[in-house]
Amino acid sequence: MRTVKEISDLTGISVRTLHYYDEIGLLKPTAKSEAGYRLYDDKALETLQQILFFREFDISLKEIKTVIENPALEKNQILQMQRKMLTAKKERMERLIASIDRILKGDHSMDFEVFSKAEIEDMYHSMEANMSDDQKAIFIEQYGSMEEWKKKFLENASTEAVQKNFQKVVEWYGSKDKALEASKNPGNTEIVPAFQKQLGEIIKKLAEKKGQDVNSFEVKELVGKYDFVTKQMFQLPDATSMVLEIADAYCTKKDIQAAQDSIYGEGTTEFIGQAMKAYYQKK
């Protein structure tokens, strides 16, 4: 058995932090001495090591506690999870070091990669696993096979333009881990079309308000509903960044304006974009 002070000296974690982990139930002492001092065995030390691995990725203590206490996850599964995370971080660090080396040699090109090749492959496999047979048939018809579609997907996903789009997605979800989790859990294939239909109905109602003050209650109420459905559809904590991206496209992209205005009338798309921007400014 080791005391709090011994654990602190061994790991570099402060005594105060260990006390806090005990208070929140993240790392309880194995026992207490007759004098009331916390004591930890080797198993507790292993748990602390797992906690420290997760903290390397700025994962919240609440999320760490959920993972460690999950009865469905065995020790080896947790270690595999952490190894995968550390490998991704190592690859990212190696790319950053390589970028610095190039800059020191006079090459000022930037490393634009957001998701590694391994992460992109994971995203593809998750996407394929959630596809219906009809959806797969479309890709097979276009590319000859799912394997060919996979090659094309991985090739496109590695380009600078797509990686920059990935960066936007990371911003929407608040972190890279949350964005990856969302890509692996796209939701019920029957629910998503229902959300899309709701968004389409809201756009139609906003189009009918063209000419009104974008700060009017009726317009703000509709944009508020659009915000709510977007959060539900994409499981976002905050849809502000995503909807403002859409608003900017509505206000500046001529091809989008032409397509949507052909349905709802000239100037409608820009009006909706301005209404979205006004909603978040007031918010």
Coordinates of C-alpha atoms in Angstrom, one line a residue:
M1 CA 0.0 0.0 0.0
R2 CA 1.2 3.5 -0.8
T3 CA 0.2 6.8 0.9
V4 CA -1.1 9.8 -1.0
K5 CA 2.3 11.5 -0.6
E6 CA 4.0 8.4 -2.1
I7 CA 1.6 8.3 -5.0
S8 CA 2.1 12.0 -5.5
D9 CA 5.9 11.6 -5.6
L10 CA 5.7 8.6 -7.9
T11 CA 3.3 10.2 -10.5
G12 CA 3.9 13.9 -10.2
I13 CA 0.2 14.4 -9.4
S14 CA -0.4 16.8 -6.5
V15 CA -1.9 15.6 -3.2
R16 CA -4.7 18.1 -3.6
T17 CA -5.6 16.6 -7.0
L18 CA -5.6 13.1 -5.6
H19 CA -7.9 14.3 -2.8
Y20 CA -10.2 15.8 -5.4
Y21 CA -10.3 12.6 -7.4
D22 CA -11.4 10.8 -4.2
E23 CA -14.1 13.4 -3.5
I24 CA -15.7 13.1 -7.0
G25 CA -15.4 9.3 -6.9
L26 CA -13.0 9.1 -9.8
L27 CA -10.2 7.4 -7.8
K28 CA -11.1 6.1 -4.4
P29 CA -8.4 5.0 -2.0
T30 CA -8.1 1.2 -1.6
A31 CA -8.2 1.6 2.2
K32 CA -7.5 4.1 5.0
S33 CA -5.0 3.7 7.8
E34 CA -6.0 3.7 11.5
A35 CA -5.1 7.4 11.5
G36 CA -7.5 8.0 8.6
Y37 CA -4.8 8.4 5.8
R38 CA -5.7 7.3 2.3
L39 CA -3.9 4.2 1.1
Y40 CA -3.6 2.9 -2.5
D41 CA -2.7 -0.5 -3.9
D42 CA -1.2 -1.4 -7.3
K43 CA -4.7 -1.7 -8.9
A44 CA -5.5 1.9 -7.8
L45 CA -2.2 3.0 -9.4
E46 CA -3.2 1.3 -12.7
T47 CA -6.5 3.2 -12.6
L48 CA -4.6 6.4 -12.0
Q49 CA -2.4 5.7 -15.0
Q50 CA -5.5 5.3 -17.1
I51 CA -6.8 8.6 -15.9
L52 CA -3.6 10.3 -16.7
F53 CA -3.6 8.8 -20.2
F54 CA -7.0 10.2 -20.9
R55 CA -6.1 13.6 -19.4
E56 CA -3.4 13.9 -22.1
F57 CA -6.2 14.5 -24.5
D58 CA -8.1 17.1 -22.4
I59 CA -11.0 14.6 -21.8
S60 CA -13.1 15.8 -19.0
L61 CA -13.0 14.0 -15.6
K62 CA -16.7 13.3 -15.9
E63 CA -16.2 11.5 -19.3
I64 CA -13.2 9.6 -17.9
K65 CA -15.2 8.4 -14.9
T66 CA -17.9 7.2 -17.3
V67 CA -15.4 5.2 -19.4
I68 CA -13.6 3.7 -16.4
E69 CA -16.8 2.7 -14.6
N70 CA -18.4 1.2 -17.8
P71 CA -18.8 -2.5 -17.0
A72 CA -18.8 -3.4 -20.7
L73 CA -15.2 -2.2 -21.0
E74 CA -12.4 -4.4 -19.9
K75 CA -8.9 -3.3 -19.0
N76 CA -7.5 -4.4 -22.4
Q77 CA -10.3 -2.6 -24.2
I78 CA -9.5 0.7 -22.4
L79 CA -5.8 0.2 -23.1
Q80 CA -6.5 -0.4 -26.8
M81 CA -8.6 2.8 -26.8
Q82 CA -5.8 4.8 -25.2
R83 CA -3.2 3.3 -27.5
K84 CA -5.2 4.3 -30.5
M85 CA -5.5 7.9 -29.1
L86 CA -1.8 8.1 -28.3
T87 CA -0.9 6.8 -31.7
A88 CA -3.0 9.5 -33.4
K89 CA -1.4 12.1 -31.2
K90 CA 2.1 10.8 -32.0
E91 CA 1.3 11.0 -35.7
R92 CA 0.1 14.6 -35.3
M93 CA 3.2 15.5 -33.3
E94 CA 5.5 13.9 -35.9
R95 CA 3.7 16.0 -38.6
L96 CA 4.2 19.2 -36.6
I97 CA 7.9 18.4 -36.1
A98 CA 8.3 17.7 -39.8
S99 CA 6.5 21.0 -40.6
I100 CA 8.9 22.9 -38.2
D101 CA 11.9 21.2 -39.9
R102 CA 10.7 22.3 -43.3
I103 CA 10.2 25.8 -42.1
L104 CA 13.7 25.8 -40.6
K105 CA 15.0 24.7 -44.1
G106 CA 13.1 27.6 -45.7
D107 CA 10.0 25.8 -46.8
H108 CA 7.0 27.7 -45.3
S109 CA 4.2 25.3 -46.4
M110 CA 1.7 24.5 -43.7
D111 CA 0.5 21.1 -42.4
F112 CA -3.2 21.2 -43.1
E113 CA -4.2 17.7 -42.0
V114 CA -6.9 17.6 -39.3
F115 CA -7.7 13.9 -39.3
S116 CA -5.0 11.2 -39.9
K117 CA -5.3 8.5 -42.5
A118 CA -6.2 6.0 -39.8
E119 CA -9.0 8.3 -38.5
I120 CA -10.3 8.8 -42.0
E121 CA -10.4 5.0 -42.6
D122 CA -12.3 4.6 -39.3
M123 CA -14.8 7.3 -40.5
Y124 CA -15.2 5.4 -43.8
H125 CA -15.9 2.0 -42.1
S126 CA -18.4 3.6 -39.8
M127 CA -20.1 5.3 -42.7
E128 CA -20.3 2.1 -44.7
A129 CA -21.6 0.2 -41.7
N130 CA -24.5 2.6 -41.5
M131 CA -25.4 2.5 -45.2
S132 CA -28.5 0.8 -46.4
D133 CA -28.2 -1.7 -49.3
D134 CA -29.9 0.9 -51.6
Q135 CA -27.2 3.5 -50.7
K136 CA -24.4 1.0 -51.3
A137 CA -25.9 0.1 -54.7
I138 CA -25.6 3.7 -55.8
F139 CA -21.9 3.8 -55.0
I140 CA -21.4 0.4 -56.6
E141 CA -23.1 1.6 -59.8
Q142 CA -21.0 4.7 -60.0
Y143 CA -17.6 3.3 -59.0
G144 CA -17.8 -0.4 -59.8
S145 CA -17.4 -1.6 -56.3
M146 CA -17.4 -0.5 -52.7
E147 CA -13.6 -1.0 -52.6
E148 CA -13.2 1.5 -55.4
W149 CA -15.5 4.0 -53.7
K150 CA -13.4 3.6 -50.5
K151 CA -10.2 4.4 -52.5
K152 CA -11.9 7.5 -53.9
F153 CA -13.2 8.5 -50.5
L154 CA -9.8 8.2 -48.8
E155 CA -8.1 10.0 -51.7
N156 CA -10.6 13.0 -51.5
A157 CA -10.6 13.1 -47.7
S158 CA -6.8 13.6 -47.7
T159 CA -6.9 16.8 -49.8
E160 CA -6.3 20.2 -48.3
A161 CA -9.8 21.4 -49.3
V162 CA -11.6 18.6 -47.5
Q163 CA -9.3 18.7 -44.5
K164 CA -10.2 22.4 -44.1
N165 CA -13.9 21.4 -44.2
F166 CA -13.1 18.9 -41.5
Q167 CA -11.7 21.7 -39.4
K168 CA -15.0 23.5 -39.6
V169 CA -16.8 20.3 -38.4
V170 CA -14.4 20.1 -35.5
E171 CA -15.3 23.7 -34.6
W172 CA -19.0 22.9 -34.8
Y173 CA -18.7 20.0 -32.4
G174 CA -16.3 21.7 -30.1
S175 CA -13.5 19.1 -30.3
K176 CA -11.9 16.6 -32.7
D177 CA -13.0 13.7 -30.5
K178 CA -16.7 14.8 -30.5
A179 CA -16.6 15.3 -34.3
L180 CA -15.2 11.8 -34.8
E181 CA -17.8 10.3 -32.5
A182 CA -20.6 12.1 -34.4
S183 CA -19.2 10.7 -37.7
K184 CA -19.3 7.2 -36.3
N185 CA -22.8 7.6 -34.9
P186 CA -24.8 9.3 -37.7
G187 CA -28.2 8.4 -36.2
N188 CA -31.2 6.5 -37.3
T189 CA -31.5 6.5 -41.1
E190 CA -35.3 7.1 -40.8
I191 CA -34.9 10.1 -38.4
V192 CA -32.5 12.1 -40.5
P193 CA -34.9 12.5 -43.5
A194 CA -37.5 13.6 -41.0
F195 CA -35.2 16.3 -39.7
Q196 CA -34.3 17.3 -43.3
K197 CA -38.0 17.6 -44.1
Q198 CA -38.5 19.9 -41.0
L199 CA -35.6 22.1 -42.1
G200 CA -37.1 22.3 -45.6
E201 CA -40.5 23.4 -44.2
I202 CA -38.8 26.1 -42.1
I203 CA -36.9 27.4 -45.1
K204 CA -40.2 27.5 -47.0
K205 CA -41.9 29.5 -44.2
L206 CA -38.9 31.9 -44.0
A207 CA -39.2 32.4 -47.8
E208 CA -42.8 33.6 -47.2
K209 CA -41.5 36.2 -44.8
K210 CA -39.3 37.9 -47.4
G211 CA -39.5 41.6 -47.2
Q212 CA -40.2 41.6 -43.4
D213 CA -37.8 43.0 -40.9
V214 CA -35.2 40.2 -40.1
N215 CA -35.5 41.2 -36.4
S216 CA -39.3 40.7 -36.3
F217 CA -40.6 38.1 -33.9
E218 CA -42.0 35.9 -36.6
V219 CA -38.7 35.7 -38.5
K220 CA -36.6 35.2 -35.3
E221 CA -39.0 32.4 -34.2
L222 CA -38.6 30.5 -37.4
V223 CA -34.7 30.8 -37.3
G224 CA -34.9 29.7 -33.7
K225 CA -36.7 26.5 -34.8
Y226 CA -34.1 26.0 -37.6
D227 CA -31.4 26.3 -34.9
F228 CA -33.2 23.7 -32.7
V229 CA -33.8 21.2 -35.5
T230 CA -30.1 21.5 -36.6
K231 CA -28.9 20.8 -33.1
Q232 CA -31.1 17.7 -32.9
M233 CA -30.2 16.5 -36.3
F234 CA -26.4 16.7 -35.9
Q235 CA -26.4 16.3 -32.1
L236 CA -24.6 19.6 -31.6
P237 CA -24.3 21.4 -28.3
D238 CA -24.5 24.7 -30.2
A239 CA -25.5 25.1 -33.8
T240 CA -24.3 28.8 -34.1
S241 CA -21.2 28.1 -36.2
M242 CA -22.9 25.7 -38.5
V243 CA -25.9 27.9 -39.2
L244 CA -23.7 30.9 -39.7
E245 CA -21.7 29.0 -42.3
I246 CA -25.0 28.3 -44.1
A247 CA -26.0 31.9 -43.7
D248 CA -22.8 33.1 -45.2
A249 CA -23.2 30.7 -48.2
Y250 CA -26.8 32.0 -48.7
C251 CA -25.5 35.6 -48.8
T252 CA -22.5 35.1 -51.0
K253 CA -22.8 32.0 -53.2
K254 CA -24.4 32.8 -56.5
D255 CA -25.1 29.2 -57.4
I256 CA -26.9 28.5 -54.2
Q257 CA -28.9 31.7 -54.6
A258 CA -29.8 30.8 -58.1
A259 CA -31.0 27.3 -57.2
Q260 CA -33.1 28.3 -54.2
D261 CA -34.4 31.6 -55.7
S262 CA -35.7 29.6 -58.7
I263 CA -38.1 27.9 -56.2
Y264 CA -38.9 30.8 -53.8
G265 CA -38.3 33.9 -55.8
E266 CA -35.4 36.3 -56.4
G267 CA -33.7 37.6 -53.3
T268 CA -35.2 35.0 -51.0
T269 CA -32.0 33.1 -50.3
E270 CA -30.1 36.2 -49.3
F271 CA -33.0 37.3 -47.1
I272 CA -32.9 34.0 -45.3
G273 CA -29.1 34.3 -44.8
Q274 CA -29.5 37.8 -43.4
A275 CA -32.3 36.6 -41.1
M276 CA -30.0 33.8 -39.7
K277 CA -27.2 36.3 -39.1
A278 CA -29.5 38.7 -37.4
Y279 CA -30.8 35.9 -35.1
Y280 CA -27.4 35.0 -33.8
Q281 CA -26.3 38.7 -33.4
K282 CA -29.3 39.4 -31.2
K283 CA -28.8 36.1 -29.4

